[in-house]
mmCIF file of C-alpha atoms in Angstrom:
data_model
loop_
_atom_site.group_PDB
_atom_site.id
_atom_site.type_symbol
_atom_site.label_atom_id
_atom_site.label_comp_id
_atom_site.label_asym_id
_atom_site.label_seq_id
_atom_site.Cartn_x
_atom_site.Cartn_y
_atom_site.Cartn_z
ATOM 1 C CA UNK A 986 18.697 -32.502 6.898
ATOM 2 C CA UNK A 987 16.186 -29.658 6.963
ATOM 3 C CA UNK A 988 14.121 -29.156 3.843
ATOM 4 C CA UNK A 989 15.201 -26.244 1.673
ATOM 5 C CA UNK A 990 12.768 -23.403 1.094
ATOM 6 C CA UNK A 991 11.710 -22.055 -2.270
ATOM 7 C CA UNK A 992 14.700 -19.953 -3.349
ATOM 8 C CA UNK A 993 12.580 -17.055 -4.592
ATOM 9 C CA UNK A 994 10.647 -16.845 -1.340
ATOM 10 C CA UNK A 995 13.789 -17.249 0.765
ATOM 11 C CA UNK A 996 15.340 -14.286 -1.051
ATOM 12 C CA UNK A 997 12.507 -11.890 -0.132
ATOM 13 C CA UNK A 998 13.643 -8.962 2.002
ATOM 14 C CA UNK A 999 11.331 -8.231 4.948
ATOM 15 C CA UNK A 1000 9.562 -4.852 4.787
ATOM 16 C CA UNK A 1001 11.823 -2.189 6.298
ATOM 17 C CA UNK A 1002 8.776 0.044 6.758
ATOM 18 C CA UNK A 1003 6.988 -2.501 8.930
ATOM 19 C CA UNK A 1004 10.213 -3.245 10.801
ATOM 20 C CA UNK A 1005 10.806 0.403 11.762
ATOM 21 C CA UNK A 1006 7.135 0.835 12.701
ATOM 22 C CA UNK A 1007 7.297 -2.243 14.934
ATOM 23 C CA UNK A 1008 10.482 -1.008 16.652
ATOM 24 C CA UNK A 1009 8.920 2.422 17.278
ATOM 25 C CA UNK A 1010 5.775 0.799 18.721
ATOM 26 C CA UNK A 1011 7.883 -1.420 20.978
ATOM 27 C CA UNK A 1012 9.751 1.629 22.305
ATOM 28 C CA UNK A 1013 6.434 3.363 22.971
ATOM 29 C CA UNK A 1014 5.134 0.286 24.790
ATOM 30 C CA UNK A 1015 8.210 0.476 27.028
ATOM 31 C CA UNK A 1016 7.199 4.001 27.983
ATOM 32 C CA UNK A 1017 9.591 5.890 25.725
ATOM 33 C CA UNK A 1018 8.458 9.099 24.048
ATOM 34 C CA UNK A 1019 8.504 8.353 20.312
ATOM 35 C CA UNK A 1020 7.576 10.522 17.329
ATOM 36 C CA UNK A 1021 6.926 8.260 14.351
ATOM 37 C CA UNK A 1022 6.949 9.253 10.676
ATOM 38 C CA UNK A 1023 7.047 5.622 9.539
ATOM 39 C CA UNK A 1024 3.506 4.420 8.986
ATOM 40 C CA UNK A 1025 2.019 4.457 5.493
ATOM 41 C CA UNK A 1026 -1.605 4.756 6.533
ATOM 42 C CA UNK A 1027 -3.935 7.670 7.316
ATOM 43 C CA UNK A 1028 -4.374 8.428 11.012
ATOM 44 C CA UNK A 1029 -8.100 9.068 10.475
ATOM 45 C CA UNK A 1030 -10.898 6.598 11.160
ATOM 46 C CA UNK A 1031 -12.886 5.115 8.278
ATOM 47 C CA UNK A 1032 -15.855 7.446 7.536
ATOM 48 C CA UNK A 1033 -18.994 6.519 9.468
ATOM 49 C CA UNK A 1034 -21.210 5.955 6.408
ATOM 50 C CA UNK A 1035 -18.773 3.320 5.119
ATOM 51 C CA UNK A 1036 -18.593 1.527 8.467
ATOM 52 C CA UNK A 1037 -22.380 1.625 8.712
ATOM 53 C CA UNK A 1038 -22.840 0.056 5.253
ATOM 54 C CA UNK A 1039 -20.530 -2.842 6.162
ATOM 55 C CA UNK A 1040 -22.123 -3.289 9.601
ATOM 56 C CA UNK A 1041 -25.596 -3.426 8.057
ATOM 57 C CA UNK A 1042 -24.414 -5.993 5.513
ATOM 58 C CA UNK A 1043 -22.963 -8.085 8.331
ATOM 59 C CA UNK A 1044 -26.167 -7.785 10.384
ATOM 60 C CA UNK A 1045 -28.329 -9.034 7.515
ATOM 61 C CA UNK A 1046 -26.130 -12.062 6.972
ATOM 62 C CA UNK A 1047 -23.874 -11.045 4.071
ATOM 63 C CA UNK A 1048 -21.248 -13.485 5.312
ATOM 64 C CA UNK A 1049 -20.983 -16.066 2.533
ATOM 65 C CA UNK A 1050 -18.361 -16.414 -0.195
ATOM 66 C CA UNK A 1051 -18.069 -13.594 -2.683
ATOM 67 C CA UNK A 1052 -17.430 -14.385 -6.360
ATOM 68 C CA UNK A 1053 -13.666 -14.826 -6.750
ATOM 69 C CA UNK A 1054 -13.263 -11.602 -8.730
ATOM 70 C CA UNK A 1055 -15.526 -9.541 -6.461
ATOM 71 C CA UNK A 1056 -19.201 -8.770 -5.947
ATOM 72 C CA UNK A 1057 -21.217 -7.527 -8.920
ATOM 73 C CA UNK A 1058 -22.455 -4.376 -7.136
ATOM 74 C CA UNK A 1059 -18.925 -3.294 -6.225
ATOM 75 C CA UNK A 1060 -17.572 -3.999 -9.699
ATOM 76 C CA UNK A 1061 -20.402 -1.911 -11.191
ATOM 77 C CA UNK A 1062 -19.541 0.955 -8.830
ATOM 78 C CA UNK A 1063 -15.866 0.684 -9.826
ATOM 79 C CA UNK A 1064 -16.791 0.805 -13.533
ATOM 80 C CA UNK A 1065 -18.765 4.026 -12.913
ATOM 81 C CA UNK A 1066 -15.958 5.520 -10.819
ATOM 82 C CA UNK A 1067 -13.274 4.815 -13.431
ATOM 83 C CA UNK A 1068 -15.414 6.379 -16.160
ATOM 84 C CA UNK A 1069 -16.361 9.475 -14.146
ATOM 85 C CA UNK A 1070 -13.080 10.168 -12.350
ATOM 86 C CA UNK A 1071 -10.487 8.771 -14.735
ATOM 87 C CA UNK A 1072 -11.951 8.762 -18.248
ATOM 88 C CA UNK A 1073 -11.497 4.986 -18.480
ATOM 89 C CA UNK A 1074 -14.164 2.877 -20.206
ATOM 90 C CA UNK A 1075 -14.028 -0.603 -18.681
ATOM 91 C CA UNK A 1076 -16.794 -3.145 -18.365
ATOM 92 C CA UNK A 1077 -17.410 -5.182 -15.204
ATOM 93 C CA UNK A 1078 -15.714 -8.236 -16.700
ATOM 94 C CA UNK A 1079 -12.422 -6.308 -16.772
ATOM 95 C CA UNK A 1080 -12.471 -5.580 -13.033
ATOM 96 C CA UNK A 1081 -10.962 -7.814 -10.350
ATOM 97 C CA UNK A 1082 -11.462 -6.979 -6.672
ATOM 98 C CA UNK A 1083 -8.709 -8.280 -4.396
ATOM 99 C CA UNK A 1084 -7.616 -8.191 -0.769
ATOM 100 C CA UNK A 1085 -6.037 -4.748 -1.025
ATOM 101 C CA UNK A 1086 -4.296 -2.924 -3.868
ATOM 102 C CA UNK A 1087 -1.039 -4.665 -2.859
ATOM 103 C CA UNK A 1088 -2.748 -8.010 -3.520
ATOM 104 C CA UNK A 1089 -3.974 -6.685 -6.873
ATOM 105 C CA UNK A 1090 -0.432 -5.679 -7.837
ATOM 106 C CA UNK A 1091 0.992 -9.018 -6.703
ATOM 107 C CA UNK A 1092 -1.598 -10.964 -8.712
ATOM 108 C CA UNK A 1093 -1.082 -8.842 -11.825
ATOM 109 C CA UNK A 1094 2.698 -9.246 -11.760
ATOM 110 C CA UNK A 1095 2.438 -12.980 -11.038
ATOM 111 C CA UNK A 1096 0.050 -13.428 -13.959
ATOM 112 C CA UNK A 1097 2.010 -11.182 -16.323
ATOM 113 C CA UNK A 1098 5.639 -12.214 -15.819
ATOM 114 C CA UNK A 1099 7.281 -15.266 -17.283
ATOM 115 C CA UNK A 1100 10.769 -16.422 -16.314
ATOM 116 C CA UNK A 1101 13.293 -13.737 -17.272
ATOM 117 C CA UNK A 1102 10.759 -11.061 -18.244
ATOM 118 C CA UNK A 1103 11.980 -7.575 -17.368
ATOM 119 C CA UNK A 1104 9.904 -4.994 -15.521
ATOM 120 C CA UNK A 1105 11.146 -1.403 -15.464
ATOM 121 C CA UNK A 1106 10.831 0.293 -12.065
ATOM 122 C CA UNK A 1107 11.812 3.967 -11.628
ATOM 123 C CA UNK A 1108 13.761 4.598 -8.407
ATOM 124 C CA UNK A 1109 12.960 5.692 -5.762
ATOM 125 C CA UNK A 1110 10.204 3.053 -5.763
ATOM 126 C CA UNK A 1111 7.670 1.530 -3.401
ATOM 127 C CA UNK A 1112 9.679 -1.220 -1.775
ATOM 128 C CA UNK A 1113 7.352 -4.120 -2.721
ATOM 129 C CA UNK A 1114 7.555 -3.669 -6.503
ATOM 130 C CA UNK A 1115 10.961 -5.330 -7.059
ATOM 131 C CA UNK A 1116 10.152 -8.128 -4.619
ATOM 132 C CA UNK A 1117 6.925 -8.924 -6.456
ATOM 133 C CA UNK A 1118 8.721 -9.083 -9.792
ATOM 134 C CA UNK A 1119 11.421 -11.345 -8.366
ATOM 135 C CA UNK A 1120 8.876 -13.717 -6.799
ATOM 136 C CA UNK A 1121 7.162 -13.989 -10.195
ATOM 137 C CA UNK A 1122 10.452 -15.039 -11.823
ATOM 138 C CA UNK A 1123 10.928 -11.714 -13.563
ATOM 139 C CA UNK A 1124 13.857 -9.307 -13.415
ATOM 140 C CA UNK A 1125 13.385 -5.851 -11.864
ATOM 141 C CA UNK A 1126 15.171 -3.264 -14.003
ATOM 142 C CA UNK A 1127 15.781 -0.283 -11.733
ATOM 143 C CA UNK A 1128 16.157 3.102 -13.444
ATOM 144 C CA UNK A 1129 17.586 5.670 -11.029
ATOM 145 C CA UNK A 1130 15.923 9.079 -11.244
ATOM 146 C CA UNK A 1131 17.529 12.281 -10.020
ATOM 147 C CA UNK A 1132 16.379 14.824 -7.472
ATOM 148 C CA UNK A 1133 16.834 17.503 -10.149
ATOM 149 C CA UNK A 1134 14.099 15.733 -12.168
ATOM 150 C CA UNK A 1135 11.875 15.401 -9.059
ATOM 151 C CA UNK A 1136 12.754 11.690 -9.111
ATOM 152 C CA UNK A 1137 10.585 11.138 -12.200
ATOM 153 C CA UNK A 1138 11.690 8.869 -15.023
ATOM 154 C CA UNK A 1139 12.685 10.771 -18.167
ATOM 155 C CA UNK A 1140 11.471 9.500 -21.561
ATOM 156 C CA UNK A 1141 15.022 8.977 -22.818
ATOM 157 C CA UNK A 1142 15.922 6.922 -19.720
ATOM 158 C CA UNK A 1143 12.822 4.783 -20.172
ATOM 159 C CA UNK A 1144 13.563 4.227 -23.844
ATOM 160 C CA UNK A 1145 17.160 3.237 -23.046
ATOM 161 C CA UNK A 1146 16.006 0.665 -20.462
ATOM 162 C CA UNK A 1147 13.661 -1.181 -22.837
ATOM 163 C CA UNK A 1148 14.930 -4.455 -24.290
ATOM 164 C CA UNK A 1149 13.242 -7.322 -26.161
ATOM 165 C CA UNK A 1150 12.603 -8.898 -22.736
ATOM 166 C CA UNK A 1151 10.744 -5.890 -21.305
ATOM 167 C CA UNK A 1152 7.218 -6.864 -20.274
ATOM 168 C CA UNK A 1153 6.068 -3.782 -18.352
ATOM 169 C CA UNK A 1154 6.893 -0.526 -16.620
ATOM 170 C CA UNK A 1155 5.439 0.333 -13.220
ATOM 171 C CA UNK A 1156 4.289 3.919 -12.737
ATOM 172 C CA UNK A 1157 3.122 5.185 -9.332
ATOM 173 C CA UNK A 1158 1.532 8.639 -9.413
ATOM 174 C CA UNK A 1159 1.047 10.167 -6.866
ATOM 175 C CA UNK A 1160 3.972 8.198 -5.542
ATOM 176 C CA UNK A 1161 5.204 6.437 -2.462
ATOM 177 C CA UNK A 1162 7.845 7.296 -1.199
ATOM 178 C CA UNK A 1163 8.241 10.709 -2.850
ATOM 179 C CA UNK A 1164 4.755 12.143 -3.263
ATOM 180 C CA UNK A 1165 5.476 13.399 -6.785
ATOM 181 C CA UNK A 1166 2.711 13.493 -9.379
ATOM 182 C CA UNK A 1167 3.439 13.011 -13.071
ATOM 183 C CA UNK A 1168 1.939 15.725 -15.268
ATOM 184 C CA UNK A 1169 -0.291 15.004 -18.239
ATOM 185 C CA UNK A 1170 2.576 15.690 -20.662
ATOM 186 C CA UNK A 1171 4.997 13.493 -18.718
ATOM 187 C CA UNK A 1172 2.557 10.584 -18.719
ATOM 188 C CA UNK A 1173 1.781 11.089 -22.410
ATOM 189 C CA UNK A 1174 5.493 10.720 -23.219
ATOM 190 C CA UNK A 1175 5.642 7.468 -21.237
ATOM 191 C CA UNK A 1176 2.472 6.221 -22.919
ATOM 192 C CA UNK A 1177 3.888 6.915 -26.391
ATOM 193 C CA UNK A 1178 7.019 4.876 -25.610
ATOM 194 C CA UNK A 1179 4.973 2.001 -24.171
ATOM 195 C CA UNK A 1180 2.800 1.888 -27.290
ATOM 196 C CA UNK A 1181 5.834 2.094 -29.583
ATOM 197 C CA UNK A 1182 7.418 -0.960 -27.936
ATOM 198 C CA UNK A 1183 4.232 -2.857 -27.019
ATOM 199 C CA UNK A 1184 5.084 -2.735 -23.298
ATOM 200 C CA UNK A 1185 2.439 -2.946 -20.558
ATOM 201 C CA UNK A 1186 2.077 -0.101 -18.064
ATOM 202 C CA UNK A 1187 1.077 -1.041 -14.523
ATOM 203 C CA UNK A 1188 -0.326 2.213 -13.160
ATOM 204 C CA UNK A 1189 -0.577 2.290 -9.356
ATOM 205 C CA UNK A 1190 -3.057 5.073 -8.596
ATOM 206 C CA UNK A 1191 -3.859 4.321 -4.953
ATOM 207 C CA UNK A 1192 -3.116 7.927 -3.854
ATOM 208 C CA UNK A 1193 -5.086 9.633 -6.633
ATOM 209 C CA UNK A 1194 -7.504 11.489 -4.307
ATOM 210 C CA UNK A 1195 -4.688 12.979 -2.228
ATOM 211 C CA UNK A 1196 -3.313 15.783 -4.409
ATOM 212 C CA UNK A 1197 -2.553 19.376 -3.419
ATOM 213 C CA UNK A 1198 -2.534 22.946 -4.707
ATOM 214 C CA UNK A 1199 -4.732 22.093 -7.681
ATOM 215 C CA UNK A 1200 -2.393 19.376 -8.984
ATOM 216 C CA UNK A 1201 -4.179 17.182 -11.522
ATOM 217 C CA UNK A 1202 -4.201 13.411 -11.271
ATOM 218 C CA UNK A 1203 -4.242 11.796 -14.732
ATOM 219 C CA UNK A 1204 -4.751 8.113 -15.527
ATOM 220 C CA UNK A 1205 -2.249 7.061 -18.185
ATOM 221 C CA UNK A 1206 -4.733 4.652 -19.764
ATOM 222 C CA UNK A 1207 -7.040 7.535 -20.722
ATOM 223 C CA UNK A 1208 -4.898 8.965 -23.542
ATOM 224 C CA UNK A 1209 -5.823 6.635 -26.404
ATOM 225 C CA UNK A 1210 -7.191 3.227 -27.266
ATOM 226 C CA UNK A 1211 -3.637 2.025 -27.936
ATOM 227 C CA UNK A 1212 -2.320 2.784 -24.440
ATOM 228 C CA UNK A 1213 -5.622 1.717 -22.851
ATOM 229 C CA UNK A 1214 -5.092 -1.797 -24.252
ATOM 230 C CA UNK A 1215 -1.666 -1.932 -22.585
ATOM 231 C CA UNK A 1216 -2.592 -0.428 -19.209
ATOM 232 C CA UNK A 1217 -3.384 -2.094 -15.901
ATOM 233 C CA UNK A 1218 -5.001 0.475 -13.596
ATOM 234 C CA UNK A 1219 -4.608 -0.426 -9.911
ATOM 235 C CA UNK A 1220 -6.469 1.317 -7.100
ATOM 236 C CA UNK A 1221 -8.158 0.646 -3.793
ATOM 237 C CA UNK A 1222 -9.795 2.042 -0.685
ATOM 238 C CA UNK A 1223 -6.969 2.122 1.870
ATOM 239 C CA UNK A 1224 -5.592 5.618 1.417
ATOM 240 C CA UNK A 1225 -8.418 7.891 0.223
ATOM 241 C CA UNK A 1226 -11.033 6.355 2.527
ATOM 242 C CA UNK A 1227 -8.729 5.387 5.411
ATOM 243 C CA UNK A 1228 -9.654 1.715 5.025
ATOM 244 C CA UNK A 1229 -6.209 0.129 5.362
ATOM 245 C CA UNK A 1230 -7.375 -2.715 7.597
ATOM 246 C CA UNK A 1231 -10.355 -3.562 5.409
ATOM 247 C CA UNK A 1232 -8.018 -5.083 2.780
ATOM 248 C CA UNK A 1233 -9.947 -4.072 -0.307
ATOM 249 C CA UNK A 1234 -8.405 -3.100 -3.639
ATOM 250 C CA UNK A 1235 -8.989 -3.624 -7.341
ATOM 251 C CA UNK A 1236 -7.538 -3.398 -10.794
ATOM 252 C CA UNK A 1237 -8.894 -2.972 -14.306
ATOM 253 C CA UNK A 1238 -7.046 -4.461 -17.251
ATOM 254 C CA UNK A 1239 -7.129 -6.129 -20.670
ATOM 255 C CA UNK A 1240 -8.983 -9.450 -20.617
ATOM 256 C CA UNK A 1241 -5.892 -11.630 -21.046
ATOM 257 C CA UNK A 1242 -4.582 -10.346 -17.697
ATOM 258 C CA UNK A 1243 -7.989 -10.481 -16.014
ATOM 259 C CA UNK A 1244 -8.515 -14.127 -17.001
ATOM 260 C CA UNK A 1245 -5.110 -15.142 -15.685
ATOM 261 C CA UNK A 1246 -5.604 -13.299 -12.376
ATOM 262 C CA UNK A 1247 -9.108 -14.724 -11.934
ATOM 263 C CA UNK A 1248 -7.647 -18.219 -12.157
ATOM 264 C CA UNK A 1249 -4.790 -17.360 -9.784
ATOM 265 C CA UNK A 1250 -7.022 -15.656 -7.227
ATOM 266 C CA UNK A 1251 -9.571 -18.476 -7.291
ATOM 267 C CA UNK A 1252 -6.849 -20.892 -6.153
ATOM 268 C CA UNK A 1253 -5.136 -18.605 -3.630
ATOM 269 C CA UNK A 1254 -7.483 -16.352 -1.646
ATOM 270 C CA UNK A 1255 -10.827 -16.852 -3.438
ATOM 271 C CA UNK A 1256 -12.934 -13.694 -3.315
ATOM 272 C CA UNK A 1257 -12.342 -10.698 -1.038
ATOM 273 C CA UNK A 1258 -14.157 -10.138 2.256
ATOM 274 C CA UNK A 1259 -17.885 -10.091 1.469
ATOM 275 C CA UNK A 1260 -19.267 -7.549 3.942
ATOM 276 C CA UNK A 1261 -16.250 -5.252 3.446
ATOM 277 C CA UNK A 1262 -17.280 -4.951 -0.198
ATOM 278 C CA UNK A 1263 -20.559 -3.327 0.847
ATOM 279 C CA UNK A 1264 -18.428 -0.701 2.574
ATOM 280 C CA UNK A 1265 -16.498 -0.353 -0.673
ATOM 281 C CA UNK A 1266 -19.683 0.360 -2.621
ATOM 282 C CA UNK A 1267 -20.662 3.043 -0.110
ATOM 283 C CA UNK A 1268 -17.170 4.556 -0.293
ATOM 284 C CA UNK A 1269 -17.519 5.043 -4.054
ATOM 285 C CA UNK A 1270 -21.179 6.083 -4.335
ATOM 286 C CA UNK A 1271 -21.677 7.856 -0.994
ATOM 287 C CA UNK A 1272 -20.698 11.366 0.114
ATOM 288 C CA UNK A 1273 -17.057 12.320 -0.444
ATOM 289 C CA UNK A 1274 -16.869 15.054 2.221
ATOM 290 C CA UNK A 1275 -14.656 12.991 4.532
ATOM 291 C CA UNK A 1276 -12.131 12.438 1.721
ATOM 292 C CA UNK A 1277 -11.857 16.177 1.176
ATOM 293 C CA UNK A 1278 -11.465 16.831 4.911
ATOM 294 C CA UNK A 1279 -8.596 14.330 5.079
ATOM 295 C CA UNK A 1280 -7.012 15.796 1.948
ATOM 296 C CA UNK A 1281 -7.093 19.302 3.430
ATOM 297 C CA UNK A 1282 -5.506 18.071 6.662
ATOM 298 C CA UNK A 1283 -2.750 16.298 4.737
ATOM 299 C CA UNK A 1284 -2.114 19.447 2.687
ATOM 300 C CA UNK A 1285 -1.756 21.553 5.836
ATOM 301 C CA UNK A 1286 0.684 19.029 7.320
ATOM 302 C CA UNK A 1287 2.600 18.798 4.052
ATOM 303 C CA UNK A 1288 3.060 22.564 3.898
ATOM 304 C CA UNK A 1289 4.337 22.727 7.476
ATOM 305 C CA UNK A 1290 6.674 19.739 7.184
ATOM 306 C CA UNK A 1291 8.141 20.913 3.873
ATOM 307 C CA UNK A 1292 8.808 24.392 5.245
ATOM 308 C CA UNK A 1293 10.510 22.986 8.345
ATOM 309 C CA UNK A 1294 12.624 20.387 6.500
ATOM 310 C CA UNK A 1295 13.880 22.782 3.841
ATOM 311 C CA UNK A 1296 14.891 25.285 6.528
ATOM 312 C CA UNK A 1297 17.368 22.764 8.011
ATOM 313 C CA UNK A 1298 20.933 23.275 6.792
ATOM 314 C CA UNK A 1299 22.096 20.251 4.835
ATOM 315 C CA UNK A 1300 18.614 18.930 3.985
ATOM 316 C CA UNK A 1301 17.038 19.160 0.546
ATOM 317 C CA UNK A 1302 13.602 17.884 -0.394
ATOM 318 C CA UNK A 1303 11.295 17.693 -3.414
ATOM 319 C CA UNK A 1304 7.902 19.205 -2.569
ATOM 320 C CA UNK A 1305 5.267 16.487 -2.982
ATOM 321 C CA UNK A 1306 2.206 17.160 -5.111
ATOM 322 C CA UNK A 1307 0.290 14.243 -3.609
ATOM 323 C CA UNK A 1308 0.176 11.221 -1.268
ATOM 324 C CA UNK A 1309 1.484 11.799 2.289
ATOM 325 C CA UNK A 1310 5.252 11.270 2.128
ATOM 326 C CA UNK A 1311 8.416 13.307 1.839
ATOM 327 C CA UNK A 1312 11.843 11.977 0.928
ATOM 328 C CA UNK A 1313 14.399 14.433 2.316
ATOM 329 C CA UNK A 1314 17.994 14.030 1.155
ATOM 330 C CA UNK A 1315 20.246 13.594 4.207
ATOM 331 C CA UNK A 1316 23.466 12.581 2.426
ATOM 332 C CA UNK A 1317 25.302 15.754 3.479
ATOM 333 C CA UNK A 1318 25.520 14.437 7.046
ATOM 334 C CA UNK A 1319 27.892 11.617 6.113
ATOM 335 C CA UNK A 1320 25.595 8.748 7.070
ATOM 336 C CA UNK A 1321 23.833 6.182 4.939
ATOM 337 C CA UNK A 1322 20.061 6.064 5.352
ATOM 338 C CA UNK A 1323 20.020 3.010 7.653
ATOM 339 C CA UNK A 1324 22.609 4.478 10.020
ATOM 340 C CA UNK A 1325 20.844 7.846 9.997
ATOM 341 C CA UNK A 1326 17.461 6.264 10.814
ATOM 342 C CA UNK A 1327 18.888 3.993 13.529
ATOM 343 C CA UNK A 1328 20.777 6.785 15.273
ATOM 344 C CA UNK A 1329 17.791 9.148 15.035
ATOM 345 C CA UNK A 1330 15.454 6.577 16.593
ATOM 346 C CA UNK A 1331 17.869 5.474 19.312
ATOM 347 C CA UNK A 1332 19.062 8.932 20.357
ATOM 348 C CA UNK A 1333 15.993 11.104 19.770
ATOM 349 C CA UNK A 1334 13.024 8.716 19.590
ATOM 350 C CA UNK A 1335 12.118 9.772 16.036
ATOM 351 C CA UNK A 1336 11.183 7.030 13.563
ATOM 352 C CA UNK A 1337 11.809 7.539 9.842
ATOM 353 C CA UNK A 1338 12.233 4.879 7.156
ATOM 354 C CA UNK A 1339 15.691 4.385 5.580
ATOM 355 C CA UNK A 1340 15.626 5.330 1.921
ATOM 356 C CA UNK A 1341 17.668 2.267 0.973
ATOM 357 C CA UNK A 1342 14.413 0.303 1.151
ATOM 358 C CA UNK A 1343 13.144 2.451 -1.728
ATOM 359 C CA UNK A 1344 16.348 2.451 -3.764
ATOM 360 C CA UNK A 1345 17.395 5.845 -2.361
ATOM 361 C CA UNK A 1346 20.171 5.471 0.208
ATOM 362 C CA UNK A 1347 20.801 9.227 0.267
ATOM 363 C CA UNK A 1348 17.309 9.816 1.648
ATOM 364 C CA UNK A 1349 14.869 8.897 4.400
ATOM 365 C CA UNK A 1350 11.101 8.694 4.052
ATOM 366 C CA UNK A 1351 8.859 10.683 6.359
ATOM 367 C CA UNK A 1352 5.111 10.125 6.383
ATOM 368 C CA UNK A 1353 2.904 13.026 7.412
ATOM 369 C CA UNK A 1354 -0.080 10.726 7.951
ATOM 370 C CA UNK A 1355 0.209 11.643 11.621
ATOM 371 C CA UNK A 1356 -0.892 14.486 13.885
ATOM 372 C CA UNK A 1357 0.484 17.994 13.606
ATOM 373 C CA UNK A 1358 1.739 17.662 17.186
ATOM 374 C CA UNK A 1359 3.735 14.578 16.136
ATOM 375 C CA UNK A 1360 5.151 16.457 13.154
ATOM 376 C CA UNK A 1361 6.157 19.505 15.178
ATOM 377 C CA UNK A 1362 7.718 17.531 18.020
ATOM 378 C CA UNK A 1363 9.459 15.118 15.669
ATOM 379 C CA UNK A 1364 10.996 17.829 13.493
ATOM 380 C CA UNK A 1365 12.201 19.703 16.600
ATOM 381 C CA UNK A 1366 14.104 16.570 17.593
ATOM 382 C CA UNK A 1367 15.317 15.975 14.048
ATOM 383 C CA UNK A 1368 16.814 19.485 14.032
ATOM 384 C CA UNK A 1369 18.565 18.756 17.328
ATOM 385 C CA UNK A 1370 19.872 15.485 15.934
ATOM 386 C CA UNK A 1371 21.374 16.848 12.718
ATOM 387 C CA UNK A 1372 22.930 19.823 14.532
ATOM 388 C CA UNK A 1373 24.912 17.312 16.590
ATOM 389 C CA UNK A 1374 26.311 15.440 13.585
#
């Protein structure tokens, strides 16, 4: 008789995003003409100064183990960045550098959740949040948010979802898959509720540099000492610096969480890639011109894609204030998101991600982290597709 697998691990749903991306790549490899809106990574190269810093570190032999929680120089640069950009006063001992922001989130949730602890997740959500909570033995509590509210959680809905078992709420601003950015007042209302109930806030801020039309990114932990003590601020280098393959992220948190994650990380991955961390230092302390160039390109693409999508009969869409995603509502066409995405890819060679993966079966996610030619050609085919339904 075959050995049984760990039930929690066996219950994990494979990433729909990666699955669609793989199918689109396979079709391309077969010679088919495919326009993909699936990938969640910038289509730009890592800035040259960052690559150079890592290459120089490699050339001089920076190839040994890093401290488990990250190199001192990088942690110092992160402390300075959080103070300057986010108004957050951490010391280096409160920083843990991990193998990507996803790894940081996984470690935090694993360290934080005990069996049966509840974690509130506004929907639509990034698809890995509920899976992480489940793996940790916790219970994801999904709070559905409406398009009329720009898919943001309302204070009264948050308050109603809190129980004695609530351990944390996850906030992602700017968000994947919607691109919405919570305002200062909206975050303050969430912070007040978290403080009132003594609930942690896990604040995923990986897209903070990618905001548009003067939209302000605010770190929820910056409001007061009370909310600061309950906040885990997660960030990384993948999105703003186009360093997805470098696998470098970090979080800053109260010491009880940091100590637990340090122990967990020391027995799982040990420290992050050593020479990549020298690139991370350069990303934070070096010139930021490349970040602004990418941001401007994303804003131009966003404006075009939003205008095109909202001109299609039967499609509605919240205009994103940040990140590089849109979540158009396609429910008027009588198809669920998986059927819509499958038919669109098979018949027109356009790859989008079914919204069901994000808790939004009335929608599909479209990433504009791709060329303008891809966007134009893909939307042309999308228009043809929906006109035939």
